[in-house]
PDB file of C-alpha atoms in Angstrom:
ATOM      1  CA  MET A 373       0.000   0.000   0.000  1.00 35.00           C
ATOM      2  CA  ARG A 374       1.442   3.373  -1.018  1.00 36.00           C
ATOM      3  CA  SER A 375       1.847   5.980   1.635  1.00 38.00           C
ATOM      4  CA  LEU A 376      -0.645   8.810   1.964  1.00 37.00           C
ATOM      5  CA  ALA A 377       2.167  11.303   1.522  1.00 43.00           C
ATOM      6  CA  LEU A 378       3.230   9.767  -1.787  1.00 37.00           C
ATOM      7  CA  LEU A 379      -0.372   9.772  -2.958  1.00 37.00           C
ATOM      8  CA  LEU A 380      -0.878  13.390  -1.935  1.00 42.00           C
ATOM      9  CA  LEU A 381       2.449  14.692  -3.228  1.00 40.00           C
ATOM     10  CA  PRO A 382       1.264  15.048  -6.853  1.00 37.00           C
ATOM     11  CA  LEU A 383      -1.869  16.855  -5.654  1.00 37.00           C
ATOM     12  CA  VAL A 384       0.152  19.207  -3.496  1.00 38.00           C
ATOM     13  CA  LEU A 385       2.741  19.819  -6.213  1.00 37.00           C
ATOM     14  CA  THR A 386       0.058  20.406  -8.826  1.00 35.00           C
ATOM     15  CA  ALA A 387      -1.622  22.861  -6.493  1.00 37.00           C
ATOM     16  CA  CYS A 388       1.626  24.849  -6.299  1.00 36.00           C
ATOM     17  CA  GLY A 389       1.369  27.363  -9.115  1.00 37.00           C
ATOM     18  CA  GLY A 390      -1.600  25.659 -10.802  1.00 38.00           C
ATOM     19  CA  GLY A 391       0.554  22.880 -12.268  1.00 39.00           C
ATOM     20  CA  LYS A 392       3.365  25.204 -13.392  1.00 36.00           C
ATOM     21  CA  ALA A 393       6.857  24.927 -11.969  1.00 36.00           C
ATOM     22  CA  PRO A 394       7.552  27.673  -9.425  1.00 34.00           C
ATOM     23  CA  THR A 395       9.860  30.437 -10.608  1.00 33.00           C
ATOM     24  CA  PRO A 396      13.232  30.777  -8.863  1.00 33.00           C
ATOM     25  CA  ALA A 397      12.430  34.363  -7.836  1.00 32.00           C
ATOM     26  CA  LYS A 398       9.349  33.280  -5.845  1.00 38.00           C
ATOM     27  CA  PRO A 399      10.100  30.025  -4.002  1.00 40.00           C
ATOM     28  CA  HIS A 400       7.064  28.304  -2.522  1.00 52.00           C
ATOM     29  CA  ALA A 401       6.806  27.048   1.032  1.00 67.00           C
ATOM     30  CA  GLY A 402       7.495  23.412   0.205  1.00 79.00           C
ATOM     31  CA  SER A 403      10.387  21.745   1.984  1.00 87.00           C
ATOM     32  CA  SER A 404      11.131  18.203   3.058  1.00 91.00           C
ATOM     33  CA  ALA A 405      13.520  16.479   5.478  1.00 93.00           C
ATOM     34  CA  THR A 406      13.893  12.827   6.451  1.00 95.00           C
ATOM     35  CA  ALA A 407      15.313  11.057   9.516  1.00 96.00           C
ATOM     36  CA  SER A 408      15.150   7.601  11.079  1.00 96.00           C
ATOM     37  CA  VAL A 409      14.437   6.757  14.697  1.00 97.00           C
ATOM     38  CA  GLY A 410      13.910   3.381  16.369  1.00 96.00           C
ATOM     39  CA  GLY A 411      13.237   1.544  13.080  1.00 95.00           C
ATOM     40  CA  ALA A 412      10.841   4.194  11.742  1.00 96.00           C
ATOM     41  CA  THR A 413      11.510   6.604   8.894  1.00 96.00           C
ATOM     42  CA  LEU A 414      10.041  10.053   9.432  1.00 97.00           C
ATOM     43  CA  GLN A 415       9.544  12.504   6.599  1.00 96.00           C
ATOM     44  CA  ALA A 416       8.650  16.062   7.531  1.00 96.00           C
ATOM     45  CA  SER A 417       7.197  18.038   4.621  1.00 95.00           C
ATOM     46  CA  THR A 418       5.855  21.571   4.503  1.00 95.00           C
ATOM     47  CA  VAL A 419       3.498  23.271   2.077  1.00 93.00           C
ATOM     48  CA  ALA A 420       1.751  26.625   2.102  1.00 93.00           C
ATOM     49  CA  LEU A 421      -1.898  26.216   3.093  1.00 93.00           C
ATOM     50  CA  ALA A 422      -2.804  28.431   0.121  1.00 90.00           C
ATOM     51  CA  ASP A 423      -1.213  25.814  -2.177  1.00 91.00           C
ATOM     52  CA  LEU A 424      -3.462  22.958  -1.008  1.00 91.00           C
ATOM     53  CA  ASN A 425      -6.300  22.103  -3.345  1.00 90.00           C
ATOM     54  CA  ALA A 426      -9.804  21.867  -1.874  1.00 91.00           C
ATOM     55  CA  THR A 427      -9.788  18.039  -1.734  1.00 91.00           C
ATOM     56  CA  VAL A 428      -6.546  17.803   0.232  1.00 88.00           C
ATOM     57  CA  ALA A 429      -7.516  20.706   2.513  1.00 90.00           C
ATOM     58  CA  ALA A 430     -10.863  19.061   3.289  1.00 89.00           C
ATOM     59  CA  ARG A 431      -9.159  15.712   4.024  1.00 85.00           C
ATOM     60  CA  TYR A 432      -7.060  17.479   6.665  1.00 86.00           C
ATOM     61  CA  GLY A 433      -9.986  19.494   8.032  1.00 87.00           C
ATOM     62  CA  LEU A 434      -8.611  22.788   6.709  1.00 89.00           C
ATOM     63  CA  ALA A 435     -10.105  25.538   4.578  1.00 85.00           C
ATOM     64  CA  ALA A 436      -8.543  25.842   1.126  1.00 79.00           C
ATOM     65  CA  GLY A 437      -6.675  29.104   0.672  1.00 82.00           C
ATOM     66  CA  ASP A 438      -5.953  29.771   4.380  1.00 86.00           C
ATOM     67  CA  ASP A 439      -2.835  31.728   5.338  1.00 91.00           C
ATOM     68  CA  GLY A 440      -0.064  29.675   6.876  1.00 94.00           C
ATOM     69  CA  LEU A 441       1.962  26.516   6.577  1.00 95.00           C
ATOM     70  CA  LEU A 442       1.112  22.813   6.881  1.00 95.00           C
ATOM     71  CA  LEU A 443       3.671  20.467   8.452  1.00 96.00           C
ATOM     72  CA  LEU A 444       3.045  16.832   7.493  1.00 95.00           C
ATOM     73  CA  VAL A 445       5.084  14.129   9.239  1.00 97.00           C
ATOM     74  CA  THR A 446       4.804  10.619   7.800  1.00 96.00           C
ATOM     75  CA  VAL A 447       5.825   7.505   9.754  1.00 96.00           C
ATOM     76  CA  ARG A 448       6.906   4.562   7.586  1.00 96.00           C
ATOM     77  CA  ASP A 449       9.326   1.648   7.503  1.00 94.00           C
ATOM     78  CA  ALA A 450      12.493   1.883   5.388  1.00 92.00           C
ATOM     79  CA  ALA A 451      10.574   0.616   2.322  1.00 94.00           C
ATOM     80  CA  GLY A 452       7.878   3.291   2.676  1.00 92.00           C
ATOM     81  CA  ASN A 453       5.181   1.007   4.083  1.00 94.00           C
ATOM     82  CA  GLY A 454       2.914   2.036   6.933  1.00 93.00           C
ATOM     83  CA  ILE A 455       3.985   0.884  10.382  1.00 94.00           C
ATOM     84  CA  ASP A 456       2.524   1.126  13.862  1.00 93.00           C
ATOM     85  CA  PRO A 457       4.116   4.196  15.465  1.00 95.00           C
ATOM     86  CA  GLY A 458       4.314   2.263  18.745  1.00 93.00           C
ATOM     87  CA  ASP A 459       5.880   4.421  21.431  1.00 96.00           C
ATOM     88  CA  LEU A 460       6.775   7.225  19.006  1.00 97.00           C
ATOM     89  CA  GLN A 461       6.702  10.621  20.683  1.00 97.00           C
ATOM     90  CA  LEU A 462       6.905  13.825  18.649  1.00 98.00           C
ATOM     91  CA  GLN A 463       7.470  17.362  19.857  1.00 98.00           C
ATOM     92  CA  ALA A 464       7.423  20.190  17.336  1.00 98.00           C
ATOM     93  CA  THR A 465       8.176  23.871  17.520  1.00 98.00           C
ATOM     94  CA  ALA A 466       7.696  26.570  14.902  1.00 98.00           C
ATOM     95  CA  ALA A 467       8.758  30.179  14.598  1.00 98.00           C
ATOM     96  CA  VAL A 468       7.636  32.852  12.183  1.00 97.00           C
ATOM     97  CA  LEU A 469      11.027  34.549  12.018  1.00 96.00           C
ATOM     98  CA  PRO A 470      12.287  36.662  13.722  1.00 96.00           C
ATOM     99  CA  ASP A 471       9.872  35.659  16.523  1.00 96.00           C
ATOM    100  CA  PRO A 472      11.031  32.981  19.003  1.00 97.00           C
ATOM    101  CA  PRO A 473       9.815  29.403  18.557  1.00 97.00           C
ATOM    102  CA  GLY A 474       6.683  28.131  20.232  1.00 98.00           C
ATOM    103  CA  ALA A 475       5.103  24.712  20.608  1.00 98.00           C
ATOM    104  CA  LEU A 476       3.393  23.351  17.483  1.00 98.00           C
ATOM    105  CA  ALA A 477       0.519  20.952  18.171  1.00 98.00           C
ATOM    106  CA  LEU A 478       0.533  17.825  15.997  1.00 98.00           C
ATOM    107  CA  ARG A 479      -2.614  15.853  15.216  1.00 96.00           C
ATOM    108  CA  ALA A 480      -2.480  12.151  14.267  1.00 95.00           C
ATOM    109  CA  ILE A 481      -4.290  11.034  11.123  1.00 92.00           C
ATOM    110  CA  ARG A 482      -4.708   7.296  10.575  1.00 92.00           C
ATOM    111  CA  THR A 483      -5.464   5.793   7.181  1.00 85.00           C
ATOM    112  CA  GLY A 484      -5.423   2.001   7.208  1.00 88.00           C
ATOM    113  CA  ASP A 485      -2.024   0.932   8.561  1.00 87.00           C
ATOM    114  CA  MET A 486      -0.476   4.372   8.003  1.00 92.00           C
ATOM    115  CA  THR A 487      -0.160   7.120  10.589  1.00 93.00           C
ATOM    116  CA  ASP A 488       0.673  10.706   9.698  1.00 94.00           C
ATOM    117  CA  TYR A 489       0.878  13.757  11.908  1.00 97.00           C
ATOM    118  CA  LEU A 490       0.056  17.291  10.906  1.00 96.00           C
ATOM    119  CA  GLY A 491       0.460  20.714  12.398  1.00 97.00           C
ATOM    120  CA  VAL A 492      -0.537  24.153  11.158  1.00 96.00           C
ATOM    121  CA  VAL A 493       1.470  27.350  11.558  1.00 97.00           C
ATOM    122  CA  ARG A 494      -0.656  30.455  11.036  1.00 95.00           C
ATOM    123  CA  ALA A 495       1.294  33.194   9.233  1.00 95.00           C
ATOM    124  CA  SER A 496       0.735  35.775   6.525  1.00 94.00           C
ATOM    125  CA  ALA A 497       3.062  36.026   3.537  1.00 93.00           C
ATOM    126  CA  PRO A 498       5.741  37.048   3.112  1.00 95.00           C
ATOM    127  CA  ALA A 499       7.218  35.072   5.999  1.00 96.00           C
ATOM    128  CA  SER A 500      10.082  32.744   6.837  1.00 96.00           C
ATOM    129  CA  ILE A 501       9.055  29.868   9.084  1.00 97.00           C
ATOM    130  CA  ALA A 502      11.467  27.606  10.962  1.00 96.00           C
ATOM    131  CA  VAL A 503      10.195  24.217  12.112  1.00 97.00           C
ATOM    132  CA  LYS A 504      11.963  21.773  14.447  1.00 97.00           C
ATOM    133  CA  LEU A 505      10.793  18.257  15.219  1.00 98.00           C
ATOM    134  CA  ALA A 506      12.167  16.032  17.986  1.00 98.00           C
ATOM    135  CA  ALA A 507      11.235  12.341  17.817  1.00 98.00           C
ATOM    136  CA  THR A 508      11.831   9.458  20.221  1.00 98.00           C
ATOM    137  CA  ARG A 509      10.988   5.795  19.605  1.00 97.00           C
ATOM    138  CA  GLY A 510      12.315   2.619  21.144  1.00 94.00           C
ATOM    139  CA  GLY A 511      14.832   4.554  23.249  1.00 95.00           C
ATOM    140  CA  ALA A 512      16.333   6.318  20.183  1.00 97.00           C
ATOM    141  CA  ARG A 513      16.076  10.048  19.505  1.00 98.00           C
ATOM    142  CA  THR A 514      16.428  12.219  16.397  1.00 97.00           C
ATOM    143  CA  GLU A 515      15.720  15.772  15.342  1.00 97.00           C
ATOM    144  CA  ILE A 516      14.620  17.330  12.064  1.00 96.00           C
ATOM    145  CA  ALA A 517      14.852  21.029  11.256  1.00 95.00           C
ATOM    146  CA  THR A 518      13.606  22.820   8.149  1.00 93.00           C
ATOM    147  CA  THR A 519      12.772  26.324   7.002  1.00 94.00           C
ATOM    148  CA  ALA A 520      10.039  27.340   4.566  1.00 94.00           C
ATOM    149  CA  GLU A 521       9.274  30.608   2.785  1.00 94.00           C
ATOM    150  CA  LEU A 522       5.688  31.819   2.416  1.00 94.00           C
ATOM    151  CA  GLN A 523       5.340  34.090  -0.615  1.00 91.00           C
ATOM    152  CA  PRO A 524       2.444  36.411  -1.455  1.00 88.00           C
ATOM    153  CA  ARG A 525      -0.047  35.027  -3.962  1.00 79.00           C
TER     154      ARG A 525
END
């Protein structure tokens, strides 16, 4: 079974710029970082809420076109298959720079045997947003950090 993130990636990428590649002068908010912890592979991806199409926004309980950033964290095995998160604990922080970071609530979404976590950072473009994720599982710990740029539409 393909992961929800892989299934949604074409929808999210198509939503960025209406199917056109973004221009270098106006980077979109999308970023991605991967790390492993306790036998689980975590992928943290960001996308501007304004770039989500209505179907994806509705699936996540969001309004299409909102201001801000979506953080999506997928939990998979090394082959990309869904796994039980077990004792996985996630703590996220986000900062709309230059403001200091604050806690970012993550909500679990389960689809079959896959578990994803999402958080929303409310911000108006233009903005630089720094996101940090700390994960522990099976006694192991890892951190992921990424920065995204929100551009005016």
